[in-house]
CSV table of C-alpha atoms (C1' of nucleotides) in Angstrom, one decimal:
chain,number,residue,atom,x,y,z
A,23,MET,CA,130.5,-24.0,-181.3
A,24,ALA,CA,133.2,-24.3,-183.9
A,25,VAL,CA,134.3,-20.7,-183.3
A,26,SER,CA,134.3,-19.3,-179.9
A,27,ARG,CA,133.4,-15.7,-179.0
A,28,ASP,CA,137.0,-15.1,-178.1
A,29,GLN,CA,138.3,-16.4,-181.4
A,30,ILE,CA,135.9,-14.0,-183.2
A,31,LEU,CA,137.2,-11.1,-181.3
A,32,THR,CA,140.8,-12.0,-181.9
A,33,LYS,CA,140.4,-12.4,-185.7
A,34,ALA,CA,138.2,-9.3,-185.9
A,35,THR,CA,140.9,-7.3,-184.1
A,36,GLU,CA,143.5,-8.5,-186.5
A,37,HIS,CA,141.4,-7.5,-189.5
A,38,LEU,CA,140.3,-4.2,-188.1
A,39,ASN,CA,144.0,-3.3,-187.5
A,40,HIS,CA,144.6,-3.1,-191.2
A,41,SER,CA,141.1,-2.2,-192.4
A,42,PRO,CA,139.5,-0.1,-189.6
A,43,ALA,CA,136.3,0.7,-191.6
A,44,ALA,CA,135.5,-2.9,-192.4
A,45,SER,CA,131.9,-3.9,-192.7
A,46,MET,CA,130.3,-6.8,-190.7
A,47,ALA,CA,130.4,-8.9,-193.9
A,48,GLU,CA,134.1,-8.3,-194.3
A,49,ILE,CA,134.7,-9.0,-190.6
A,50,ALA,CA,132.7,-12.2,-190.8
A,51,GLN,CA,134.7,-13.3,-193.8
A,52,SER,CA,138.0,-12.6,-192.2
A,53,VAL,CA,136.9,-14.6,-189.1
A,54,GLY,CA,135.8,-17.4,-191.4
A,55,ILE,CA,132.2,-17.5,-190.4
A,56,SER,CA,129.0,-16.3,-192.0
A,57,ARG,CA,127.4,-13.0,-191.4
A,58,ALA,CA,124.5,-14.6,-189.6
A,59,THR,CA,126.7,-16.4,-187.1
A,60,LEU,CA,128.6,-13.2,-186.4
A,61,HIS,CA,125.3,-11.5,-185.7
A,62,ARG,CA,124.3,-14.4,-183.4
A,63,HIS,CA,127.4,-13.6,-181.3
A,64,PHE,CA,127.1,-9.9,-181.5
A,65,ALA,CA,123.6,-8.6,-182.3
A,66,THR,CA,124.8,-5.3,-183.7
A,67,ARG,CA,128.0,-3.8,-185.0
A,68,GLU,CA,128.0,-1.5,-182.0
A,69,ALA,CA,127.9,-4.5,-179.7
A,70,LEU,CA,130.9,-6.0,-181.5
A,71,MET,CA,132.8,-2.8,-181.3
A,72,VAL,CA,132.1,-2.3,-177.6
A,73,ALA,CA,133.2,-5.9,-176.9
A,74,LEU,CA,136.4,-5.2,-178.9
A,75,GLY,CA,136.8,-2.0,-176.9
A,76,TRP,CA,136.6,-3.8,-173.6
A,77,ARG,CA,139.1,-6.3,-174.8
A,78,ALA,CA,141.5,-3.5,-175.7
A,79,LEU,CA,141.0,-1.9,-172.4
A,80,ASP,CA,141.6,-5.3,-170.7
A,81,ALA,CA,144.9,-5.4,-172.4
A,82,TRP,CA,145.7,-1.8,-171.4
A,83,GLN,CA,144.8,-2.6,-167.8
A,84,GLY,CA,146.8,-5.7,-168.0
A,85,VAL,CA,149.8,-3.6,-168.9
A,86,HIS,CA,149.2,-1.5,-165.8
A,87,GLU,CA,149.0,-4.5,-163.5
A,88,ARG,CA,152.0,-6.2,-165.0
A,89,ILE,CA,154.2,-3.1,-164.3
A,90,GLY,CA,152.6,-2.5,-160.9
A,91,LEU,CA,151.1,0.8,-161.7
A,92,GLY,CA,148.8,2.2,-159.0
A,93,GLU,CA,150.8,0.8,-156.1
A,94,THR,CA,152.2,4.1,-155.2
A,95,PRO,CA,155.6,3.3,-156.6
A,96,ALA,CA,158.6,4.3,-154.7
A,97,GLY,CA,160.9,6.9,-156.2
A,98,GLU,CA,163.5,4.4,-157.1
A,99,ARG,CA,161.2,2.4,-159.4
A,100,LEU,CA,159.6,5.4,-161.1
A,101,GLU,CA,161.9,5.5,-164.1
A,102,GLU,CA,161.8,1.7,-164.4
A,103,THR,CA,158.0,1.8,-164.3
A,104,LEU,CA,157.8,4.5,-166.9
A,105,HIS,CA,160.0,2.6,-169.3
A,106,ALA,CA,158.1,-0.6,-168.8
A,107,LEU,CA,154.9,1.3,-169.5
A,108,LEU,CA,156.2,2.6,-172.8
A,109,ILE,CA,157.4,-0.8,-173.9
A,110,ALA,CA,154.2,-2.5,-172.9
A,111,GLN,CA,152.0,0.2,-174.6
A,112,ILE,CA,153.8,-0.3,-177.8
A,113,GLU,CA,153.1,-4.0,-177.8
A,114,ALA,CA,149.5,-3.4,-176.9
A,115,ALA,CA,149.1,-0.8,-179.7
A,116,GLU,CA,150.5,-3.3,-182.2
A,117,ASN,CA,147.7,-5.6,-181.3
A,118,TYR,CA,144.9,-3.2,-180.6
A,119,GLY,CA,146.0,-0.2,-182.7
A,120,PHE,CA,142.6,0.1,-184.3
A,121,ALA,CA,141.1,1.0,-181.0
A,122,LEU,CA,143.2,4.2,-180.9
A,123,THR,CA,140.8,5.7,-183.4
A,124,GLU,CA,137.7,3.6,-183.0
A,125,GLN,CA,134.8,6.0,-182.4
A,126,ALA,CA,133.0,3.5,-180.2
A,127,MET,CA,135.7,4.3,-177.7
A,128,GLU,CA,134.2,7.8,-177.5
A,129,THR,CA,130.6,6.9,-177.9
A,130,ASP,CA,130.0,4.2,-175.3
A,131,ARG,CA,129.8,5.7,-171.8
A,132,ALA,CA,131.3,2.7,-169.9
A,133,LEU,CA,134.2,2.5,-172.3
A,134,VAL,CA,134.9,6.2,-172.0
A,135,THR,CA,134.8,6.1,-168.2
A,136,ARG,CA,137.1,3.1,-168.0
A,137,ALA,CA,139.5,4.6,-170.6
A,138,GLU,CA,139.6,7.8,-168.6
A,139,GLU,CA,140.4,5.9,-165.4
A,140,LEU,CA,143.3,4.2,-167.1
A,141,GLU,CA,144.5,7.4,-168.7
A,142,ALA,CA,144.3,9.1,-165.3
A,143,LYS,CA,146.6,6.5,-163.8
A,144,GLU,CA,149.2,7.1,-166.5
A,145,ILE,CA,149.0,10.8,-166.0
A,146,GLU,CA,149.5,10.2,-162.3
A,147,LEU,CA,152.7,8.4,-163.2
A,148,ILE,CA,153.8,11.1,-165.5
A,149,SER,CA,153.2,13.7,-162.9
A,150,ALA,CA,155.2,11.7,-160.4
A,151,CYS,CA,158.1,11.4,-162.9
A,152,GLN,CA,158.0,15.2,-163.4
A,153,ARG,CA,158.2,15.8,-159.7
A,154,ALA,CA,161.0,13.4,-159.4
A,155,GLY,CA,162.9,15.2,-162.2
A,156,ILE,CA,162.7,12.2,-164.5
A,157,LEU,CA,160.5,14.0,-167.0
A,158,ARG,CA,160.7,17.7,-167.7
A,159,ALA,CA,158.2,19.6,-165.7
A,160,ASP,CA,157.4,22.4,-168.2
A,161,PHE,CA,155.0,20.2,-170.1
A,162,PRO,CA,151.4,19.6,-169.0
A,163,PRO,CA,151.1,15.9,-168.1
A,164,ILE,CA,148.2,15.6,-170.4
A,165,TRP,CA,150.4,16.7,-173.3
A,166,VAL,CA,153.0,14.1,-172.4
A,167,SER,CA,150.2,11.5,-172.4
A,168,ASN,CA,148.9,12.8,-175.8
A,169,THR,CA,152.4,12.7,-177.2
A,170,LEU,CA,152.5,9.0,-176.4
A,171,TYR,CA,149.2,8.6,-178.1
A,172,GLY,CA,150.5,10.3,-181.2
A,173,LEU,CA,153.6,8.2,-181.3
A,174,LEU,CA,151.5,5.1,-181.1
A,175,LEU,CA,149.6,6.3,-184.1
A,176,ALA,CA,152.9,6.9,-185.8
A,177,VAL,CA,153.8,3.3,-185.0
A,178,ARG,CA,150.5,2.0,-186.4
A,179,GLU,CA,151.0,4.0,-189.6
A,180,SER,CA,154.6,3.0,-189.9
A,181,LEU,CA,153.8,-0.7,-189.7
A,182,ARG,CA,150.8,-0.4,-192.0
A,183,ARG,CA,152.9,1.3,-194.7
A,184,GLY,CA,155.9,-0.9,-194.0
A,185,ASP,CA,158.1,2.0,-193.3
A,186,VAL,CA,160.0,0.4,-190.4
A,187,ALA,CA,160.7,-3.1,-189.2
A,188,ARG,CA,158.6,-4.3,-186.3
A,189,ARG,CA,161.7,-5.2,-184.2
A,190,ASP,CA,163.0,-1.6,-184.4
A,191,ILE,CA,159.8,0.0,-183.1
A,192,PRO,CA,160.5,-0.2,-179.3
A,193,ARG,CA,163.8,1.5,-179.6
A,194,LEU,CA,162.5,4.2,-181.9
A,195,VAL,CA,159.5,5.0,-179.8
A,196,LEU,CA,161.4,5.0,-176.5
A,197,GLU,CA,164.2,7.1,-177.8
A,198,THR,CA,161.9,9.5,-179.6
A,199,PHE,CA,159.6,9.9,-176.7
A,200,LEU,CA,162.3,10.4,-174.1
A,201,ARG,CA,165.1,12.2,-176.0
A,202,GLY,CA,163.5,13.5,-179.2
A,203,THR,CA,165.1,13.6,-182.6
A,204,THR,CA,168.0,15.9,-181.9
A,205,SER,CA,171.5,14.5,-181.8
B,107,MET,CA,126.8,33.1,-206.9
B,108,ALA,CA,126.0,34.0,-203.4
B,109,VAL,CA,128.6,31.5,-202.1
B,110,SER,CA,131.8,31.0,-203.9
B,111,ARG,CA,133.5,27.7,-204.4
B,112,ASP,CA,136.3,28.9,-202.2
B,113,GLN,CA,134.0,29.8,-199.3
B,114,ILE,CA,132.5,26.4,-199.5
B,115,LEU,CA,135.8,24.7,-199.2
B,116,THR,CA,136.8,26.9,-196.3
B,117,LYS,CA,133.6,26.2,-194.3
B,118,ALA,CA,133.7,22.5,-195.2
B,119,THR,CA,137.3,22.3,-193.9
B,120,GLU,CA,136.3,23.9,-190.6
B,121,HIS,CA,133.4,21.6,-190.2
B,122,LEU,CA,135.3,18.5,-191.1
B,123,ASN,CA,138.0,19.4,-188.6
B,124,HIS,CA,135.7,18.7,-185.7
B,125,SER,CA,133.5,16.1,-187.4
B,126,PRO,CA,135.6,14.2,-189.9
B,127,ALA,CA,132.8,11.8,-191.0
B,128,ALA,CA,130.2,14.4,-191.8
B,129,SER,CA,127.7,13.7,-194.5
B,130,MET,CA,127.1,15.9,-197.5
B,131,ALA,CA,123.9,17.1,-195.8
B,132,GLU,CA,125.8,18.1,-192.7
B,133,ILE,CA,128.5,19.8,-194.7
B,134,ALA,CA,126.0,21.8,-196.7
B,135,GLN,CA,124.3,22.9,-193.6
B,136,SER,CA,127.5,24.0,-192.0
B,137,VAL,CA,128.3,26.0,-195.1
B,138,GLY,CA,124.9,27.5,-195.1
B,139,ILE,CA,123.7,26.2,-198.5
B,140,SER,CA,121.4,23.5,-199.6
B,141,ARG,CA,122.4,20.0,-200.5
B,142,ALA,CA,121.5,20.7,-204.1
B,143,THR,CA,123.8,23.7,-204.4
B,144,LEU,CA,126.6,21.8,-202.8
B,145,HIS,CA,126.2,19.1,-205.4
B,146,ARG,CA,126.2,21.8,-208.1
B,147,HIS,CA,129.6,22.8,-207.1
B,148,PHE,CA,130.9,19.3,-206.3
B,149,ALA,CA,129.1,16.5,-208.2
B,150,THR,CA,130.1,13.8,-205.7
B,151,ARG,CA,131.4,13.5,-202.2
B,152,GLU,CA,134.6,12.2,-203.6
B,153,ALA,CA,135.0,15.3,-205.8
B,154,LEU,CA,134.6,17.5,-202.8
B,155,MET,CA,137.1,15.5,-200.7
B,156,VAL,CA,139.7,15.6,-203.6
B,157,ALA,CA,139.2,19.4,-203.9
B,158,LEU,CA,139.8,19.7,-200.1
B,159,GLY,CA,142.8,17.5,-200.4
B,160,TRP,CA,144.3,19.6,-203.1
B,161,ARG,CA,143.7,22.7,-201.0
B,162,ALA,CA,145.4,21.0,-198.0
B,163,LEU,CA,148.4,20.1,-200.2
B,164,ASP,CA,148.5,23.7,-201.5
B,165,ALA,CA,148.8,24.8,-198.0
B,166,TRP,CA,151.5,22.2,-197.3
B,167,GLN,CA,153.4,23.2,-200.5
B,168,GLY,CA,153.0,26.9,-199.5
B,169,VAL,CA,154.8,26.0,-196.3
B,170,HIS,CA,157.7,24.6,-198.3
B,171,GLU,CA,157.9,27.6,-200.5
B,172,ARG,CA,157.7,30.0,-197.7
B,173,ILE,CA,160.6,28.4,-195.9
B,174,GLY,CA,162.6,27.9,-199.1
B,175,LEU,CA,162.6,24.2,-199.1
B,176,GLY,CA,164.0,22.5,-202.2
B,177,GLU,CA,166.6,25.2,-202.9
B,178,THR,CA,169.5,23.0,-201.8
B,179,PRO,CA,169.8,24.9,-198.5
B,180,ALA,CA,173.3,25.7,-197.3
B,181,GLY,CA,174.4,24.1,-194.1
B,182,GLU,CA,174.0,27.3,-192.1
B,183,ARG,CA,170.3,27.6,-192.8
B,184,LEU,CA,169.5,23.9,-192.3
B,185,GLU,CA,168.5,24.2,-188.6
B,186,GLU,CA,166.6,27.4,-189.2
B,187,THR,CA,164.7,25.7,-192.1
B,188,LEU,CA,163.8,22.7,-190.0
B,189,HIS,CA,162.4,24.8,-187.2
B,190,ALA,CA,160.4,26.9,-189.7
B,191,LEU,CA,159.1,23.8,-191.2
B,192,LEU,CA,157.9,22.5,-187.8
B,193,ILE,CA,156.2,25.7,-186.9
B,194,ALA,CA,154.5,26.1,-190.2
B,195,GLN,CA,153.4,22.5,-190.2
B,196,ILE,CA,151.7,22.9,-186.9
B,197,GLU,CA,149.8,25.9,-188.2
B,198,ALA,CA,148.8,24.0,-191.3
B,199,ALA,CA,147.7,21.1,-189.3
B,200,GLU,CA,145.5,23.3,-187.2
B,201,ASN,CA,143.6,24.3,-190.3
B,202,TYR,CA,143.7,21.1,-192.3
B,203,GLY,CA,144.0,18.5,-189.6
B,204,PHE,CA,141.2,16.5,-191.0
B,205,ALA,CA,143.3,15.8,-194.1
B,206,LEU,CA,145.8,13.9,-191.9
B,207,THR,CA,143.4,11.0,-191.7
B,208,GLU,CA,141.1,11.6,-194.7
B,209,GLN,CA,141.1,8.4,-196.7
B,210,ALA,CA,140.6,10.3,-200.0
B,211,MET,CA,144.3,11.2,-199.5
B,212,GLU,CA,145.1,7.6,-199.9
B,213,THR,CA,142.6,6.8,-202.6
B,214,ASP,CA,143.1,9.5,-205.2
B,215,ARG,CA,146.1,8.8,-207.3
B,216,ALA,CA,147.0,12.4,-208.0
B,217,LEU,CA,146.7,13.3,-204.4
B,218,VAL,CA,148.9,10.4,-203.3
B,219,THR,CA,151.5,11.3,-205.8
B,220,ARG,CA,151.6,14.9,-204.8
B,221,ALA,CA,151.7,14.1,-201.1
B,222,GLU,CA,154.5,11.7,-201.7
B,223,GLU,CA,156.5,14.4,-203.5
B,224,LEU,CA,156.0,16.8,-200.6
B,225,GLU,CA,156.9,14.1,-198.1
B,226,ALA,CA,160.0,13.3,-200.1
B,227,LYS,CA,161.2,16.9,-199.8
B,228,GLU,CA,160.8,16.8,-196.1
B,229,ILE,CA,162.6,13.5,-195.8
B,230,GLU,CA,165.4,15.1,-197.9
B,231,LEU,CA,165.6,17.9,-195.4
B,232,ILE,CA,165.6,15.5,-192.5
B,233,SER,CA,168.4,13.4,-194.1
B,234,ALA,CA,170.4,16.6,-194.6
B,235,CYS,CA,169.9,17.5,-191.0
B,236,GLN,CA,171.1,14.1,-190.0
B,237,ARG,CA,174.2,14.4,-192.1
B,238,ALA,CA,174.9,17.8,-190.6
B,239,GLY,CA,174.6,16.4,-187.1
B,240,ILE,CA,171.5,18.5,-186.3
B,241,LEU,CA,169.3,15.5,-186.1
B,242,ARG,CA,170.4,12.1,-184.7
B,243,ALA,CA,171.4,9.8,-187.4
B,244,ASP,CA,170.4,6.5,-185.8
B,245,PHE,CA,166.7,7.0,-186.9
B,246,PRO,CA,165.4,6.2,-190.3
B,247,PRO,CA,164.4,9.6,-191.8
B,248,ILE,CA,161.0,8.1,-192.6
B,249,TRP,CA,160.5,7.4,-188.9
B,250,VAL,CA,161.4,11.0,-188.1
B,251,SER,CA,158.8,12.1,-190.6
B,252,ASN,CA,156.2,9.8,-189.2
B,253,THR,CA,157.0,11.1,-185.7
B,254,LEU,CA,156.0,14.5,-186.9
B,255,TYR,CA,152.9,13.1,-188.3
B,256,GLY,CA,152.0,11.5,-185.0
B,257,LEU,CA,152.7,14.7,-183.1
B,258,LEU,CA,150.4,16.6,-185.4
B,259,LEU,CA,147.7,14.1,-184.7
B,260,ALA,CA,148.4,14.6,-181.0
B,261,VAL,CA,147.9,18.3,-181.6
B,262,ARG,CA,144.6,17.8,-183.4
B,263,GLU,CA,143.4,15.6,-180.6
B,264,SER,CA,144.6,17.9,-177.9
B,265,LEU,CA,142.8,20.8,-179.4
B,266,ARG,CA,139.7,18.8,-180.1
B,267,ARG,CA,139.5,17.7,-176.4
B,268,GLY,CA,140.6,21.1,-175.2
B,269,ASP,CA,143.6,19.6,-173.3
B,270,VAL,CA,146.0,22.4,-174.1
B,271,ALA,CA,145.8,26.0,-175.1
B,272,ARG,CA,146.3,26.8,-178.8
B,273,ARG,CA,149.0,29.3,-178.0
B,274,ASP,CA,151.1,26.7,-176.2
B,275,ILE,CA,151.1,24.2,-179.1
B,276,PRO,CA,154.2,25.4,-181.1
B,277,ARG,CA,156.5,25.3,-178.0
B,278,LEU,CA,155.1,21.9,-177.0
B,279,VAL,CA,155.5,20.3,-180.4
B,280,LEU,CA,158.9,21.8,-181.1
B,281,GLU,CA,160.4,20.9,-177.8
B,282,THR,CA,158.8,17.4,-177.8
B,283,PHE,CA,160.0,16.7,-181.3
B,284,LEU,CA,163.5,17.9,-180.9
B,285,ARG,CA,164.3,17.1,-177.2
B,286,GLY,CA,161.7,14.6,-176.1
B,287,THR,CA,160.0,14.5,-172.7
B,288,THR,CA,163.0,13.9,-170.5
B,289,SER,CA,164.3,16.7,-168.3
C,67,DC,C1',121.9,-43.9,-184.4
C,68,DT,C1',119.3,-40.0,-182.6
C,69,DA,C1',118.3,-35.6,-180.9
C,70,DA,C1',119.9,-31.1,-179.9
C,71,DT,C1',122.6,-27.5,-181.3
C,72,DT,C1',125.1,-24.7,-184.3
C,73,DT,C1',126.1,-23.1,-188.6
C,74,DG,C1',125.7,-21.4,-193.5
C,75,DC,C1',122.9,-19.7,-197.0
C,76,DG,C1',119.7,-16.9,-199.0
C,77,DA,C1',115.8,-13.8,-198.7
C,78,DC,C1',114.0,-9.8,-196.8
C,79,DA,C1',113.0,-5.3,-194.9
C,80,DT,C1',115.1,-1.2,-193.2
C,81,DC,C1',118.0,2.7,-192.9
C,82,DG,C1',121.1,6.4,-194.1
C,83,DG,C1',123.8,8.6,-197.5
C,84,DT,C1',124.3,9.7,-202.3
C,85,DG,C1',123.3,11.7,-206.6
C,86,DT,C1',119.6,13.5,-209.9
C,87,DC,C1',115.8,16.1,-211.1
C,88,DT,C1',112.0,19.5,-211.2
C,89,DC,C1',110.0,23.6,-210.1
C,90,DA,C1',109.2,27.7,-207.6
C,91,DT,C1',111.6,31.6,-205.8
C,92,DC,C1',114.9,35.1,-205.5
C,93,DA,C1',118.6,38.2,-206.7
C,94,DT,C1',121.0,40.5,-210.1
C,95,DA,C1',122.0,42.6,-214.6
C,96,DC,C1',120.2,45.0,-218.3
D,178,DG,C1',110.0,46.2,-215.9
D,179,DT,C1',112.2,41.9,-217.9
D,180,DA,C1',115.4,38.3,-218.5
D,181,DT,C1',119.0,35.6,-216.9
D,182,DG,C1',121.0,32.7,-213.6
D,183,DA,C1',121.6,30.8,-209.1
D,184,DT,C1',119.3,28.9,-205.2
D,185,DG,C1',116.3,26.1,-202.0
D,186,DA,C1',112.9,22.7,-201.2
D,187,DG,C1',111.4,18.5,-202.0
D,188,DA,C1',110.8,14.1,-204.4
D,189,DC,C1',112.9,10.2,-206.3
D,190,DA,C1',115.8,6.2,-207.3
D,191,DC,C1',119.9,3.9,-206.0
D,192,DC,C1',123.3,1.8,-203.2
D,193,DG,C1',125.6,-0.4,-199.5
D,194,DA,C1',125.4,-1.8,-194.8
D,195,DT,C1',122.6,-3.5,-191.2
D,196,DG,C1',119.7,-6.6,-188.7
D,197,DT,C1',116.2,-10.5,-188.9
D,198,DC,C1',114.3,-14.7,-190.3
D,199,DG,C1',113.5,-19.5,-191.9
D,200,DC,C1',115.3,-23.6,-193.4
D,201,DA,C1',118.5,-27.1,-194.6
D,202,DA,C1',122.9,-29.0,-193.7
D,203,DA,C1',126.5,-30.1,-190.5
D,204,DT,C1',128.3,-30.8,-186.1
D,205,DT,C1',128.2,-32.5,-181.6
D,206,DA,C1',126.4,-34.8,-177.4
D,207,DG,C1',124.0,-38.6,-175.6
DNA sequence: CTAATTTGCGACATCGGTGTCTCATCATAC
DNA sequence: GTATGATGAGACACCGATGTCGCAAATTAG
């Protein structure tokens, strides 16, 4: 095979990141293969999207493993873990931003389930941070989680429109998320 | 006419808010009219979307007028104006949330131009707030604006999923935007 | 070189959404 | 009542995207 399944997924991800409604024909072209070959690897558009979704969730889970989430973190490392999560999420969103609004993520049962599990782990961390006084406790944890979601969408939009430089993103998100916009 | 153009737009807006990719047939059904009648009022889907876009921008501009934006606000009223803007934007987003991601808003020249003008006014306010020390000055104003955009998307998502109560939204957004999630 | 495999190309049927049209029906105004 | 105008139902053609297929060319393995 001239083009591996993994290469297809990578190229498709890149293309969908700046053209989320692309057709199979567009995706095939961006990968550099024919429509037929693309269909040989992924029978339907749905199948392709689900495969991309799993890959995005792999990256998300990779973030969790890398920062040691789910290992009942001691109080000392809570803040450190939270910051690492934010940084890693930004990076993941830059690569898999399209998945943030891909509707296959809400259609496919398995994807939904897995995404909920990952989200639950983050909410657990947020709750722990609230109990430890690191994060304010007068917000529902789910709102804090959704806030991060919104900021990642703001990142995607900022990059797409060229509003801010890529290298500034981590600082902007971290500061905005943690301290807000007030001086 | 049993159903006025305005009623159609209102119902269509409601339906698109929880089903942003709805077809003309679905929209007609949600309005309670036939597909033919819908097409009599709006020849094409594009025309309908543009009309909805103008309405959303009318609401947005209405927010600006109500809080007196663009009248070279004195320093004293800057903070007050900013807070009013945030509150009003939340309310507008609850009604016209679908417009935040409707691609007609990026396709139609006139809509783009008008949206840019409105955005520019807000960025002006943000800049003024930064100069007055109300908002931190180490963020590009456009990022602050995009942050608000992201938070409004978080609101839309939170309401769609039923994560938080509608009445809590203003406090959550205001506090998150201004002070962040840290205690 | 040869055989097996993979690919690209083009044709094809299918499907759903769109936009147009006709005609019968219904409400309203006069 | 009659006339006017809006509506709903249904049929139709059109379009773009999807998914399938066969075949020839190219690549790879042996």
